[in-house]
Amino acid sequence: MSYLLDKKSRQKKIVYAAAVAVLAILLIFFRASVYQGLSRAASAIFRPVMVLSRHAGAKIKNISPFFVSKEILYKENQNLSAELAQKNALLSNYASVVDENERLKTILGRKSSSANMIVASILAKPNISAYDTLVIDAGSDAGVSTGDRVFALGNVPIGYIAQVSASSAKVLLFSNPGEKTEAVITGQDAFMQAVGRGGGNFEITLPHDFSISPGTEVRLPGIENYVLGTVAGIISDPRDAFTKALLVSPVNVEDLAFVEVEK
């Protein structure tokens, strides 16, 4: 019995060996066709993937320059904006210089050629400095001295130099409260004292029977017609022996950028 089983096992092995040999011979002789078939099958399977990959790669290549170009344009826009802002600042500064030059020409054109004037910029006004005082950027180094008269707009007296340092000076305005200034009423040649009331305002005390009307100019004594103020109103009481005339300066100090110091 054992002998028959062994014989059948050997026959199966021989059959398997023969089948393997035949398959090997077929592969050797027909390998090209088999490989081509496998190649076609693989190509059919993977071709859509490869085509999609190529399209995706092309899209990525096209998108990449878009982002690069957008970044370059953004940087160029930033540079142009900065350049434009710089030019606008220069233009604004140029306009400011031209405006100041024109104002200085106008101011100096109102003075006689024989007048010795020092033009100074205002560093501090009454809203920053002490009440009814100015600080200017011209001092003893520029020839400014205590007591020099100070003008606005070339021919409007507004005060005098009260204190001097090497590079700056303090101007006390004629309208400083309690400050007394000799003045002449235009048209009547009456000498009076104008007393400061603050903020560019003055008052003059006159006899009750002294006739004066609003709009009358009050000037500093001298040949030059330097107007200190204009009568804005009259305060009168029949029971009082005196009348008060209220004056206002022709200029608003808050609007000034320059003053002139007369030597």
Coordinates of C-alpha atoms in Angstrom, one line a residue:
M1 CA 0.0 0.0 0.0
S2 CA 2.8 2.3 0.9
Y3 CA 4.5 1.5 -2.3
L4 CA 1.5 2.6 -4.4
L5 CA 1.3 6.0 -2.5
D6 CA 5.0 6.7 -3.1
K7 CA 4.6 5.9 -6.8
K8 CA 1.6 8.4 -7.2
S9 CA 3.6 11.1 -5.4
R10 CA 6.5 10.7 -7.8
Q11 CA 4.2 10.9 -10.8
K12 CA 2.7 14.2 -9.6
K13 CA 6.1 15.7 -9.1
I14 CA 7.1 14.7 -12.6
V15 CA 3.9 16.3 -14.0
Y16 CA 4.5 19.5 -12.1
A17 CA 8.2 19.6 -13.2
A18 CA 7.1 19.1 -16.9
A19 CA 4.5 21.9 -16.6
V20 CA 7.0 24.3 -15.2
A21 CA 9.5 23.4 -18.0
V22 CA 6.9 24.0 -20.7
L23 CA 5.9 27.4 -19.1
A24 CA 9.5 28.4 -19.0
I25 CA 10.0 27.5 -22.7
L26 CA 6.9 29.5 -23.6
L27 CA 8.1 32.6 -21.7
I28 CA 11.5 32.4 -23.3
F29 CA 10.1 32.2 -26.8
F30 CA 7.2 34.6 -26.3
R31 CA 8.5 37.0 -23.7
A32 CA 8.3 40.1 -25.9
S33 CA 4.6 39.7 -26.5
V34 CA 4.0 39.1 -22.8
Y35 CA 6.0 42.1 -21.8
Q36 CA 4.2 44.2 -24.4
G37 CA 0.9 43.1 -23.0
L38 CA 1.9 43.8 -19.5
S39 CA 3.2 47.2 -20.6
R40 CA 0.0 48.0 -22.4
A41 CA -2.0 47.1 -19.4
A42 CA 0.2 49.2 -17.1
S43 CA 0.0 52.1 -19.5
A44 CA -3.8 51.8 -19.7
I45 CA -4.0 51.8 -15.9
F46 CA -1.5 54.6 -15.1
R47 CA -1.9 56.9 -18.1
P48 CA -4.8 58.9 -16.6
V49 CA -2.7 59.5 -13.5
M50 CA 0.3 60.6 -15.5
V51 CA -1.8 63.0 -17.7
L52 CA -3.4 64.5 -14.6
S53 CA 0.0 64.9 -13.0
R54 CA 1.3 66.7 -16.1
H55 CA -1.7 69.0 -16.1
A56 CA -1.3 69.7 -12.4
G57 CA 2.4 70.5 -12.9
A58 CA 1.6 72.9 -15.7
K59 CA -1.0 74.6 -13.5
I60 CA 1.5 75.0 -10.7
K61 CA 4.1 76.4 -13.0
N62 CA 1.5 78.9 -14.3
I63 CA 0.4 79.9 -10.8
S64 CA 3.9 80.3 -9.4
P65 CA 4.8 83.3 -11.7
F66 CA 1.4 84.8 -10.8
F67 CA 2.3 85.0 -7.1
V68 CA 5.8 86.1 -7.8
S69 CA 4.5 88.9 -10.1
K70 CA 1.9 89.9 -7.5
E71 CA 4.6 90.2 -4.8
I72 CA 6.8 92.3 -7.2
L73 CA 3.9 94.6 -8.0
Y74 CA 3.1 95.0 -4.3
K75 CA 6.7 96.0 -3.5
E76 CA 6.8 98.4 -6.5
N77 CA 3.5 99.9 -5.3
Q78 CA 5.0 100.4 -1.8
N79 CA 8.1 102.1 -3.2
L80 CA 6.0 104.4 -5.4
S81 CA 3.8 105.3 -2.5
A82 CA 6.8 106.2 -0.4
E83 CA 8.4 108.2 -3.2
L84 CA 5.1 110.1 -3.7
A85 CA 4.8 110.9 0.0
Q86 CA 8.3 112.2 0.0
K87 CA 7.7 114.4 -3.0
N88 CA 4.4 115.7 -1.5
A89 CA 6.3 116.6 1.7
L90 CA 8.9 118.4 -0.3
L91 CA 6.2 120.2 -2.3
S92 CA 4.4 121.2 0.9
N93 CA 7.7 122.5 2.4
Y94 CA 8.4 124.4 -0.8
A95 CA 4.9 126.0 -0.7
S96 CA 5.5 127.0 2.9
V97 CA 8.8 128.6 2.2
V98 CA 7.3 130.5 -0.8
D99 CA 4.5 131.7 1.4
E100 CA 6.9 132.9 4.2
N101 CA 9.1 134.6 1.6
E102 CA 6.1 136.5 0.2
R103 CA 5.0 137.6 3.7
L104 CA 8.5 138.8 4.5
K105 CA 8.6 140.8 1.3
T106 CA 5.3 142.4 2.2
I107 CA 6.4 143.2 5.7
L108 CA 9.7 144.6 4.8
G109 CA 8.2 146.6 1.9
R110 CA 6.1 148.6 4.4
K111 CA 9.2 150.0 6.1
S112 CA 11.3 152.8 4.8
S113 CA 14.7 151.9 3.3
S114 CA 16.4 153.8 6.1
A115 CA 14.8 151.7 8.8
N116 CA 17.1 149.2 10.5
M117 CA 15.0 146.1 11.2
I118 CA 15.8 142.7 12.5
V119 CA 13.3 140.0 11.4
A120 CA 12.7 137.3 14.0
S121 CA 10.5 134.2 14.2
I122 CA 8.1 133.8 17.1
L123 CA 9.0 130.9 19.3
A124 CA 6.2 131.2 21.8
K125 CA 2.9 133.1 21.9
P126 CA 0.7 134.1 24.8
N127 CA -1.0 130.7 24.8
I128 CA 2.3 129.2 25.7
S129 CA 4.5 132.0 27.1
A130 CA 3.4 134.3 29.9
Y131 CA 0.2 136.3 29.3
D132 CA 0.7 139.0 26.6
T133 CA 4.3 138.2 26.0
L134 CA 6.2 136.7 23.1
V135 CA 9.5 134.8 22.8
I136 CA 11.5 135.4 19.6
D137 CA 14.5 133.7 18.1
A138 CA 16.7 136.8 17.9
G139 CA 18.9 137.9 20.8
S140 CA 22.0 139.9 21.6
D141 CA 24.0 137.9 19.1
A142 CA 21.7 139.4 16.4
G143 CA 22.0 143.0 17.8
V144 CA 18.7 143.0 19.8
S145 CA 18.7 145.1 22.9
T146 CA 16.4 145.8 25.8
G147 CA 13.9 148.5 25.0
D148 CA 13.9 148.0 21.2
R149 CA 10.4 148.4 19.8
V150 CA 8.8 145.4 18.1
F151 CA 6.5 145.6 15.1
A152 CA 4.1 143.3 13.3
L153 CA 3.4 143.3 9.6
G154 CA 6.1 145.9 9.1
N155 CA 4.4 148.9 10.6
V156 CA 2.1 148.0 13.5
P157 CA 3.8 148.5 16.9
I158 CA 2.9 145.6 19.3
G159 CA 5.5 145.8 22.1
Y160 CA 9.1 146.1 23.1
I161 CA 12.0 143.9 24.2
A162 CA 11.9 143.3 27.9
Q163 CA 14.6 140.6 28.3
V164 CA 17.4 139.5 26.1
S165 CA 19.6 136.4 26.0
A166 CA 22.3 135.5 23.4
S167 CA 19.9 133.8 21.0
S168 CA 16.4 134.8 22.0
A169 CA 14.4 137.6 23.6
K170 CA 11.2 138.2 25.5
V171 CA 8.7 140.7 24.0
L172 CA 6.3 142.5 26.3
L173 CA 3.2 143.5 24.4
F174 CA 1.7 147.0 24.8
S175 CA -1.6 145.4 25.6
N176 CA -0.2 143.6 28.6
P177 CA -2.6 144.3 31.5
G178 CA -1.6 147.6 33.3
E179 CA 1.1 148.4 30.7
K180 CA 1.1 152.2 30.0
T181 CA 2.0 153.5 26.6
E182 CA 2.2 157.1 25.5
A183 CA -0.2 157.6 22.5
V184 CA -1.6 160.3 20.3
I185 CA -5.3 160.5 19.1
T186 CA -5.1 161.0 15.4
G187 CA -6.8 164.2 14.1
Q188 CA -6.7 165.9 17.5
D189 CA -3.1 165.6 18.5
A190 CA -4.1 164.9 22.0
F191 CA -1.5 163.0 24.0
M192 CA -2.9 160.3 26.3
Q193 CA -1.9 157.1 28.0
A194 CA -3.1 153.8 26.6
V195 CA -3.4 151.2 29.3
G196 CA -3.2 147.6 28.4
R197 CA -6.3 145.4 29.1
G198 CA -4.8 142.1 27.7
G199 CA -5.5 140.2 24.5
G200 CA -4.6 143.1 22.2
N201 CA -7.0 145.6 23.9
F202 CA -6.4 149.0 25.5
E203 CA -8.3 151.7 27.2
I204 CA -7.8 155.5 27.3
T205 CA -9.3 157.7 30.0
L206 CA -10.6 161.0 28.6
P207 CA -12.3 164.1 30.0
H208 CA -16.1 163.7 29.9
D209 CA -16.5 166.5 27.4
F210 CA -13.7 165.1 25.1
S211 CA -15.3 164.1 21.8
I212 CA -14.1 160.8 20.2
S213 CA -15.9 158.3 18.1
P214 CA -15.5 154.6 17.2
G215 CA -13.0 154.1 14.4
T216 CA -10.6 156.8 15.5
E217 CA -7.0 155.7 15.3
V218 CA -4.6 156.1 18.2
R219 CA -0.9 156.1 17.3
L220 CA 2.5 156.2 18.9
P221 CA 4.1 159.7 19.1
G222 CA 6.5 160.6 16.3
I223 CA 6.7 161.4 12.6
E224 CA 5.9 157.8 11.5
N225 CA 2.2 156.9 11.6
Y226 CA 2.4 153.8 13.8
V227 CA -1.1 152.9 14.7
L228 CA -1.3 151.4 18.2
G229 CA -5.1 150.7 18.1
T230 CA -8.5 151.8 16.9
V231 CA -11.3 153.0 19.1
A232 CA -13.9 150.1 19.2
G233 CA -16.3 151.6 21.9
I234 CA -16.9 154.3 24.4
I235 CA -17.9 153.8 28.1
S236 CA -19.5 156.9 29.4
D237 CA -21.5 157.8 32.6
P238 CA -23.1 161.3 33.0
R239 CA -22.3 161.0 36.7
D240 CA -18.6 160.4 36.0
A241 CA -16.2 163.2 35.1
F242 CA -14.2 160.9 32.7
T243 CA -15.0 158.8 29.7
K244 CA -13.2 155.6 28.7
A245 CA -12.4 154.8 25.1
L246 CA -11.7 151.1 24.4
L247 CA -9.1 150.3 21.8
V248 CA -8.2 147.2 19.8
S249 CA -4.9 146.4 18.1
P250 CA -5.0 146.2 14.3
V251 CA -3.3 142.8 14.4
N252 CA -4.1 139.5 16.2
V253 CA -0.8 138.2 17.7
E254 CA -2.1 134.6 17.4
D255 CA -1.9 134.9 13.6
L256 CA 1.7 136.1 13.5
A257 CA 4.7 134.0 12.5
F258 CA 7.3 136.8 12.4
V259 CA 8.0 140.1 14.1
E260 CA 10.5 142.9 13.4
V261 CA 12.7 144.5 16.0
E262 CA 13.5 148.2 15.2
K263 CA 17.1 149.3 16.0

